[in-house]
mmCIF file of C-alpha atoms and ligand atoms in Angstrom:
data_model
loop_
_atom_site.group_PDB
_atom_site.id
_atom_site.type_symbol
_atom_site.label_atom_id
_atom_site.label_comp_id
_atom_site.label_asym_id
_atom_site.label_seq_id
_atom_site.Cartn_x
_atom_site.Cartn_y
_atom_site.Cartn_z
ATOM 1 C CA UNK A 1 85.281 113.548 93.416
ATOM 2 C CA UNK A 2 87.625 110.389 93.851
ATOM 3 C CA UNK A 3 89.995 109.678 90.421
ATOM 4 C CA UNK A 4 89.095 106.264 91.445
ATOM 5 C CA UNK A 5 86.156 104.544 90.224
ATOM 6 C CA UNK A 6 86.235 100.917 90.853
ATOM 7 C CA UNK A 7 86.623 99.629 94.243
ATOM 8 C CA UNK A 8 89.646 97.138 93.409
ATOM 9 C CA UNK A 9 92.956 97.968 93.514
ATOM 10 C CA UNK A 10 95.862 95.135 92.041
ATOM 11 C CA UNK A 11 99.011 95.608 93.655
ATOM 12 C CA UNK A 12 101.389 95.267 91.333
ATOM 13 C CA UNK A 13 104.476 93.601 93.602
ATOM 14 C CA UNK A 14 106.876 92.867 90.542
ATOM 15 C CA UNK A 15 110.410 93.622 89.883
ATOM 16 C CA UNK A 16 109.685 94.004 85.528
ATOM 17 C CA UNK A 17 108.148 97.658 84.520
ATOM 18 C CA UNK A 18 106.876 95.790 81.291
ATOM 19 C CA UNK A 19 105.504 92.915 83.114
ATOM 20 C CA UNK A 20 103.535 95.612 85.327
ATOM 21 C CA UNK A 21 102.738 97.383 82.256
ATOM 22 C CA UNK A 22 100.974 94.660 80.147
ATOM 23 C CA UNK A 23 99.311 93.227 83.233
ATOM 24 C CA UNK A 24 98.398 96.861 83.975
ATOM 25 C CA UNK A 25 96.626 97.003 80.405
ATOM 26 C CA UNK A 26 94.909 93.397 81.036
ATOM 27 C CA UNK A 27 93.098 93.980 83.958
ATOM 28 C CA UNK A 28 92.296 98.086 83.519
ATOM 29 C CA UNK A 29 88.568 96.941 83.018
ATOM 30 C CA UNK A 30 88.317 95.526 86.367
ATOM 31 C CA UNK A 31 90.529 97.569 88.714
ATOM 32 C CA UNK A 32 90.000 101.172 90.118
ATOM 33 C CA UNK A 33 94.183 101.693 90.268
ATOM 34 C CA UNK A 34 96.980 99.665 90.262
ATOM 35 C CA UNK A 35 99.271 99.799 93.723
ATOM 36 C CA UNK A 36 103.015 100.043 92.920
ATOM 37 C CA UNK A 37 105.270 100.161 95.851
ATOM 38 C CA UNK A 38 109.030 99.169 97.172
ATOM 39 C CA UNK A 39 109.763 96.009 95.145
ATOM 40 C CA UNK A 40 108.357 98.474 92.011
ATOM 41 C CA UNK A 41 110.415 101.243 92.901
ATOM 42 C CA UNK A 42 113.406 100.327 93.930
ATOM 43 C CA UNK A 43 113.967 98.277 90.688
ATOM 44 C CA UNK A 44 112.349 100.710 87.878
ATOM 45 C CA UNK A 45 112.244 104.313 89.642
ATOM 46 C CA UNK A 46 110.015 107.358 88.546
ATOM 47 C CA UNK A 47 110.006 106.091 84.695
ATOM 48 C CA UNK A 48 108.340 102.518 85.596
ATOM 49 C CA UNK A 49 105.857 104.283 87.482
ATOM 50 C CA UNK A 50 105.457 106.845 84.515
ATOM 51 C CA UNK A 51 105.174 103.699 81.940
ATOM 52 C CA UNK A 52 102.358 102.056 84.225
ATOM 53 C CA UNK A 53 100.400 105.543 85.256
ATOM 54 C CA UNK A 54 100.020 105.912 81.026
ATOM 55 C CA UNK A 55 97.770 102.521 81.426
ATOM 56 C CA UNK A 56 95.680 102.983 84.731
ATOM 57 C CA UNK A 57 95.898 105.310 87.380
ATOM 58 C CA UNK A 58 98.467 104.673 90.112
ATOM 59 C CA UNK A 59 98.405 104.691 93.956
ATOM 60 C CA UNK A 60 101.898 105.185 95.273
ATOM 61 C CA UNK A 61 102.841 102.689 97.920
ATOM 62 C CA UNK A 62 106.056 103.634 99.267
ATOM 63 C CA UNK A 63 104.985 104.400 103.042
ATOM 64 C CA UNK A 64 107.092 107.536 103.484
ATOM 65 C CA UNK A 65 108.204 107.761 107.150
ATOM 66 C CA UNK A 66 111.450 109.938 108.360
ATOM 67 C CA UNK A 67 111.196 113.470 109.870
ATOM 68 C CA UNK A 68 108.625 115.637 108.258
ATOM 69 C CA UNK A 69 111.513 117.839 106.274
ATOM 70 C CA UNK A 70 112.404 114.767 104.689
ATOM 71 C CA UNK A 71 108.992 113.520 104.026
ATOM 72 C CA UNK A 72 107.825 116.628 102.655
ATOM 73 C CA UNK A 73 110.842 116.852 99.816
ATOM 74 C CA UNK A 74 109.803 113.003 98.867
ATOM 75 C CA UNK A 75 106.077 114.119 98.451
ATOM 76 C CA UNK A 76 106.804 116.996 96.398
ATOM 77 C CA UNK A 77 109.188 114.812 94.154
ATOM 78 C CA UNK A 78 106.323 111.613 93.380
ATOM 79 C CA UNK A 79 103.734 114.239 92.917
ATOM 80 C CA UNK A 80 104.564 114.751 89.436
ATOM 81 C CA UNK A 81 104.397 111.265 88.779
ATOM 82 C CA UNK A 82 100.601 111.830 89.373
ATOM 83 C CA UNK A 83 99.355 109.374 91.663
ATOM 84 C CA UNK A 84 96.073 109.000 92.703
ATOM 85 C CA UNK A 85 96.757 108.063 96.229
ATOM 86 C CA UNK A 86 100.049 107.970 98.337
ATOM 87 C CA UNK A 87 101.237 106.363 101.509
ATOM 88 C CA UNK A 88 102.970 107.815 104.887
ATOM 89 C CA UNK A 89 103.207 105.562 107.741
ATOM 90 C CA UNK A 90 101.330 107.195 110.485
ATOM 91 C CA UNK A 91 104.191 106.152 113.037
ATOM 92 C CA UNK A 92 105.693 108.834 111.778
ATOM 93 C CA UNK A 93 103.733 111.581 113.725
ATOM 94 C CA UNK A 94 101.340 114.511 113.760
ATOM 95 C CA UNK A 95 103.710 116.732 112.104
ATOM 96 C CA UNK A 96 105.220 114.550 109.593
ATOM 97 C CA UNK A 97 101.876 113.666 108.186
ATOM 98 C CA UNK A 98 100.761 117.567 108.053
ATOM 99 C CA UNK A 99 104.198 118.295 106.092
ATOM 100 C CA UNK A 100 103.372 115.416 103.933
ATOM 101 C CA UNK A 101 99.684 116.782 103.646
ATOM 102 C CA UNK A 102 101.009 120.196 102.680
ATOM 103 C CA UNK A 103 103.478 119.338 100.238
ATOM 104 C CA UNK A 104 101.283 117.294 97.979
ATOM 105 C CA UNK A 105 98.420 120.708 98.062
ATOM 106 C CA UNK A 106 101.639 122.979 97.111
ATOM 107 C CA UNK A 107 103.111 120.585 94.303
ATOM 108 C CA UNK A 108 99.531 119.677 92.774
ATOM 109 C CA UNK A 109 98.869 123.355 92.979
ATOM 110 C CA UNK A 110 101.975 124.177 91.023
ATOM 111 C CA UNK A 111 101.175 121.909 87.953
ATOM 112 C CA UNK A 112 97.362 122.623 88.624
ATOM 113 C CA UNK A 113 96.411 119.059 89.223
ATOM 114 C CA UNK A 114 94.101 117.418 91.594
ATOM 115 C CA UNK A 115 96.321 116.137 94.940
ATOM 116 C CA UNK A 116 96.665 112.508 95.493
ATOM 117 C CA UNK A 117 95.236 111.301 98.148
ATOM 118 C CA UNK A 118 97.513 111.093 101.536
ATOM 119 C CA UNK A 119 96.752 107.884 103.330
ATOM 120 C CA UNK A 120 98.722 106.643 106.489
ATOM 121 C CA UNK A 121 99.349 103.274 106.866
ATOM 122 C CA UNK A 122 98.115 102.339 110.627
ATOM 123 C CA UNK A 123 99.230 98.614 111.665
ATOM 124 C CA UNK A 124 100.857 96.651 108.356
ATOM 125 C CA UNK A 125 98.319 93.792 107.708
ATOM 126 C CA UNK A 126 100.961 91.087 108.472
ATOM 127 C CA UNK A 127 101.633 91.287 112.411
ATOM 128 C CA UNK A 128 99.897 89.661 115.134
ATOM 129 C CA UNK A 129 99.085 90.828 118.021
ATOM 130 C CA UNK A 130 102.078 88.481 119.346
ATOM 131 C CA UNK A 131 104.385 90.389 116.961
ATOM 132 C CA UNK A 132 103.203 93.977 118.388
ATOM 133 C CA UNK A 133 104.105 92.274 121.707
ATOM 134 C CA UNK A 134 107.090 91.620 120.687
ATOM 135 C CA UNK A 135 107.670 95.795 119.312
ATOM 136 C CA UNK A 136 106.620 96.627 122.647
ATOM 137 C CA UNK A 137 103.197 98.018 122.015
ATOM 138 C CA UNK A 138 101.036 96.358 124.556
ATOM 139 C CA UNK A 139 97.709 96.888 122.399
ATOM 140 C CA UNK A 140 95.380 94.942 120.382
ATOM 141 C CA UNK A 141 95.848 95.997 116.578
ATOM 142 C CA UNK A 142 91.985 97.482 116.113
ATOM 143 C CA UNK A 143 93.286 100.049 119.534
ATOM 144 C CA UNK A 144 96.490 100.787 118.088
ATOM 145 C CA UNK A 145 95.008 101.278 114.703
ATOM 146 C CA UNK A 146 92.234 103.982 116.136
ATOM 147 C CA UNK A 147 94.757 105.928 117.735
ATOM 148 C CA UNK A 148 96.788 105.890 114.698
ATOM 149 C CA UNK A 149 93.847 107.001 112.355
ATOM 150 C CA UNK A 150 92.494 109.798 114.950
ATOM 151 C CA UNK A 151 96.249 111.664 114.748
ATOM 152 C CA UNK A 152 96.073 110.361 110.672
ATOM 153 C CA UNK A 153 92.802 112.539 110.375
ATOM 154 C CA UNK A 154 93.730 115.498 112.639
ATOM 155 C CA UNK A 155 96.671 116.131 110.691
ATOM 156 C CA UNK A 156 94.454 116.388 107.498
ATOM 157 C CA UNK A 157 95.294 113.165 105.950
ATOM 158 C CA UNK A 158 92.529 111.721 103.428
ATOM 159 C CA UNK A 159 92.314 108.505 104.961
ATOM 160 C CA UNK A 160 93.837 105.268 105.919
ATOM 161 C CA UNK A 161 94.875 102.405 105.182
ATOM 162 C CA UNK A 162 93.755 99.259 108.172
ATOM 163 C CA UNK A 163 93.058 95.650 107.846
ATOM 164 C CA UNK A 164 89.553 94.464 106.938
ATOM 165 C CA UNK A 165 89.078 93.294 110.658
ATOM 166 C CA UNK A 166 89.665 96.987 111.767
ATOM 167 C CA UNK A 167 87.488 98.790 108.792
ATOM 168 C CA UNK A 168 84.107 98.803 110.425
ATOM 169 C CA UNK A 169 85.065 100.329 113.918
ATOM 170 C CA UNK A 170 87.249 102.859 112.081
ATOM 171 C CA UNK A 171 84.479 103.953 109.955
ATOM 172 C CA UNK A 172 82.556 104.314 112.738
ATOM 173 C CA UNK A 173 85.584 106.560 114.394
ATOM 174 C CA UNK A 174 86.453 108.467 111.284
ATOM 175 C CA UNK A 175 82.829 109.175 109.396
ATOM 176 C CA UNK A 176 81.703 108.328 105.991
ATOM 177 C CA UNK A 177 84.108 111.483 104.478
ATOM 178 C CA UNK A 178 87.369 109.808 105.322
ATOM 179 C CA UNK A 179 88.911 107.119 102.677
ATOM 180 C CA UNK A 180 89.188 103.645 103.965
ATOM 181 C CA UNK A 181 91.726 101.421 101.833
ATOM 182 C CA UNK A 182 92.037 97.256 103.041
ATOM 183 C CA UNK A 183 95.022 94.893 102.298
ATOM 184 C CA UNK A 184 95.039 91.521 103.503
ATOM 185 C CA UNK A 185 92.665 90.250 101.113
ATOM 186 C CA UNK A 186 91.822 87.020 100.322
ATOM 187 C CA UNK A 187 89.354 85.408 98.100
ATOM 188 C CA UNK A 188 87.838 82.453 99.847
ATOM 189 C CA UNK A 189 90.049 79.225 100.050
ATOM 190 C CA UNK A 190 92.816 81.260 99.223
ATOM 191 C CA UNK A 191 96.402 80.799 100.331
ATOM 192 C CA UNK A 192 96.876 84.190 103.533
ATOM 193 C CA UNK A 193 100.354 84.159 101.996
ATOM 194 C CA UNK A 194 101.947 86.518 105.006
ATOM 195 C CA UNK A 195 98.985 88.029 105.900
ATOM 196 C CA UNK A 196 97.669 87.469 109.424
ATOM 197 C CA UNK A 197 94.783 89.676 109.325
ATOM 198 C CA UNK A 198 92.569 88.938 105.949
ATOM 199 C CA UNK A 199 89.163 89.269 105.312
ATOM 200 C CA UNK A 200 87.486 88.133 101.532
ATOM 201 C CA UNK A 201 86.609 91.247 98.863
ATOM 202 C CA UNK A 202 82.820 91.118 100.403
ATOM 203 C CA UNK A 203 83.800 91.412 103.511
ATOM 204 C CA UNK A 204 85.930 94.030 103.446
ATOM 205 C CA UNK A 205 83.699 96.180 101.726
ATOM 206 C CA UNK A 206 80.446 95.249 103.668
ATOM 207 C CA UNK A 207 82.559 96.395 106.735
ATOM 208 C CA UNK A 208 82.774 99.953 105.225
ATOM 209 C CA UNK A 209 86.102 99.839 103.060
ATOM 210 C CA UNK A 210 86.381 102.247 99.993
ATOM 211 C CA UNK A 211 88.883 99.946 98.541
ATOM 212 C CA UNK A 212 90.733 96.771 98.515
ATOM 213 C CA UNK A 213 93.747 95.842 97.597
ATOM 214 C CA UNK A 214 94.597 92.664 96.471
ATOM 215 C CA UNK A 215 98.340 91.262 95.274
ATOM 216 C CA UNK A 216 99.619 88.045 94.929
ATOM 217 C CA UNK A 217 95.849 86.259 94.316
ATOM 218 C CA UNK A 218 96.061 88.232 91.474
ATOM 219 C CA UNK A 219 99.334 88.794 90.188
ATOM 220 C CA UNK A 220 100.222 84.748 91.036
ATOM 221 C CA UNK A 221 97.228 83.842 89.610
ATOM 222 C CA UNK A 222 97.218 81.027 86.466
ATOM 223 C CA UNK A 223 94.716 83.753 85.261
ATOM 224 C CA UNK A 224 95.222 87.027 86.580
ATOM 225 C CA UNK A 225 92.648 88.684 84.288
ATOM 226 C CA UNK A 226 90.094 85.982 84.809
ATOM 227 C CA UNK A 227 90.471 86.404 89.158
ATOM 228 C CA UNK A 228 90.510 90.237 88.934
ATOM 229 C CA UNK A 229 87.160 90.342 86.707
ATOM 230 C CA UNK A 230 85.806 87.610 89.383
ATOM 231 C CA UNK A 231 86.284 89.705 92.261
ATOM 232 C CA UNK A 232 84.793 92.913 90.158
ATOM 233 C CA UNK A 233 82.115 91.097 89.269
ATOM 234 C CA UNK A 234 81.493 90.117 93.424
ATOM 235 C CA UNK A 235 81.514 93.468 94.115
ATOM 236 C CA UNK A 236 79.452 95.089 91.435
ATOM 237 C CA UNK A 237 77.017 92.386 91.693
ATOM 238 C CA UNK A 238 75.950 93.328 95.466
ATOM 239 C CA UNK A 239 76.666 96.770 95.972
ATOM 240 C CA UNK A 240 77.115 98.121 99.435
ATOM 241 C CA UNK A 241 74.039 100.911 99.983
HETATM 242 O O1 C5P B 301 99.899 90.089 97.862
HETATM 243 P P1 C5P B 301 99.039 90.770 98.883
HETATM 244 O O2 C5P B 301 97.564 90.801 98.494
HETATM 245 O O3 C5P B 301 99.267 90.250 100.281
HETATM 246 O O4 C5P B 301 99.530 92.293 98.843
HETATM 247 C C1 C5P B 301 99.125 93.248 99.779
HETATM 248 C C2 C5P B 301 99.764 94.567 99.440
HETATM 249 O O5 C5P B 301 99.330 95.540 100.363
HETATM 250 C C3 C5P B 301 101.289 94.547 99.500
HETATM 251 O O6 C5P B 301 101.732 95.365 98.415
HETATM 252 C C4 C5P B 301 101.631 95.198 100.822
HETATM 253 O O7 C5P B 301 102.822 95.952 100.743
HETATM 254 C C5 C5P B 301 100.438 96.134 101.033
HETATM 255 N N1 C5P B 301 100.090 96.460 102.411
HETATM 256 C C6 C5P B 301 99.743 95.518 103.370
HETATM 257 N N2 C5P B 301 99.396 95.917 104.638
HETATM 258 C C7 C5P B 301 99.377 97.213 104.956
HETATM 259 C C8 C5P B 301 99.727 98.172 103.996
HETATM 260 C C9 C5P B 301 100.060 97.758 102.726
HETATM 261 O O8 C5P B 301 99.723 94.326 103.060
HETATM 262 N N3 C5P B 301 98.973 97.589 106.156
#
């Protein structure tokens, strides 16, 4: 059974632990998780992430991707911060993904906990298909983003995370057992920000997501509290069937 219950996730992109902690507290009625990742990390370490995961429970954004050795020792050392959900990049390979996979089953195991989730990151939200030109991958995001999610779910990760234009024909791919998480989300008439790819909160989770996340609409928000319970309300108000 999934530690998350509510299919909105705020990502949490702020430098201040106590900022993220009392916005954490705010909008816990509305949100599933809270998403903490590099500009999180990097500035409070383990102990913000400890501060915030006593308020709501946390998915782990930091996209993990070196050689599976490495990626394995990371795992095992963010599992006792109990996350709900962590991120690899799936660039990273079959075999990093599998040591990731492993690691978080042997260090949940040793403090009896349940796992986080492992969820690969397939194409970031922000590029084009101009900018994977550019990287030298000659594919439309939704192709590159299969592939990516097939090797993801053969190496025994939980699920993905895609853009909301590529949920629907992943779900159709990967089957209804296999966690589909959606950045690039945008409430309608607001500002894409960086993101190329966006879909609204409906949208996203008409086209099969699990989850969405949703940042700086939020977090940048006059009234963060008031625009998270908005979008909760959206989605509790027609629920997919
Ligand atoms: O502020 P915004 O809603 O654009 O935030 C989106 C969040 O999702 C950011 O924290 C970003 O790092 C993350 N993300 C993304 N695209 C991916 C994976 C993660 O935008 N493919």
């Amino acid at each position: 059974m999934s530690q998350v219950a509510l299919p909105l996730i705020c990502a949490l992109d702020l430098t201040d632990s106590d900022h993220a902690v009392t916005l954490a507290n705010q909008l816990s009625g509305s949100v599933g998780a809270v998403k903490l990742g590099h500009e999180f990390f990097t500035n409070n370490g383990p102990d913000g992430v400890r501060a915030v995961a006593a308020v709501v429970p946390i998915f782990l954004d930091l996209k993990f991707h070196d050689i599976p050795n490495t990626v394995a020792a990371a795992v095992r050392a963010v599992v006792p911060l109990r996350p709900v959900m962590l991120t690899v990049h799936a660039c990273g390979g079959l075999k990093m993904m599998q040591a990731a996979c492993a690691a978080a089953d042997q260090a949940a195991s040793a403090l009896d906990i349940q796992p986080p989730l492992i969820l690969a990151v397939t194409v970031l939200t922000s590029l084009s298909v101009a900018d994977l030109g550019r990287l030298g991958i000659g594919k439309e995001p939704i192709d590159w983003a299969v592939g990516l999610a097939d090797v993801a779910r053969q190496a025994g990760c939980d699920g993905v995370v895609c853009s909301p234009h590529e949920v629907a024909r992943l779900r159709q791919v990967c089957g209804d057992d296999f966690t589909l998480v959606t950045p690039g989300i945008r409430p309608v008439g607001g500002d894409d920000d960086d993101q190329k790819r966006t879909a609204t909160p409906r949208q996203a989770i008409s086209a099969g997501a699990d989850y969405i996340v949703v940042g700086r609409p939020i977090t940048q928000a006059a009234d963060p509290v008031a625009v998270a319970a908005g979008i909760a309300a959206e989605l509790s108000a027609h629920p997919v069937l």
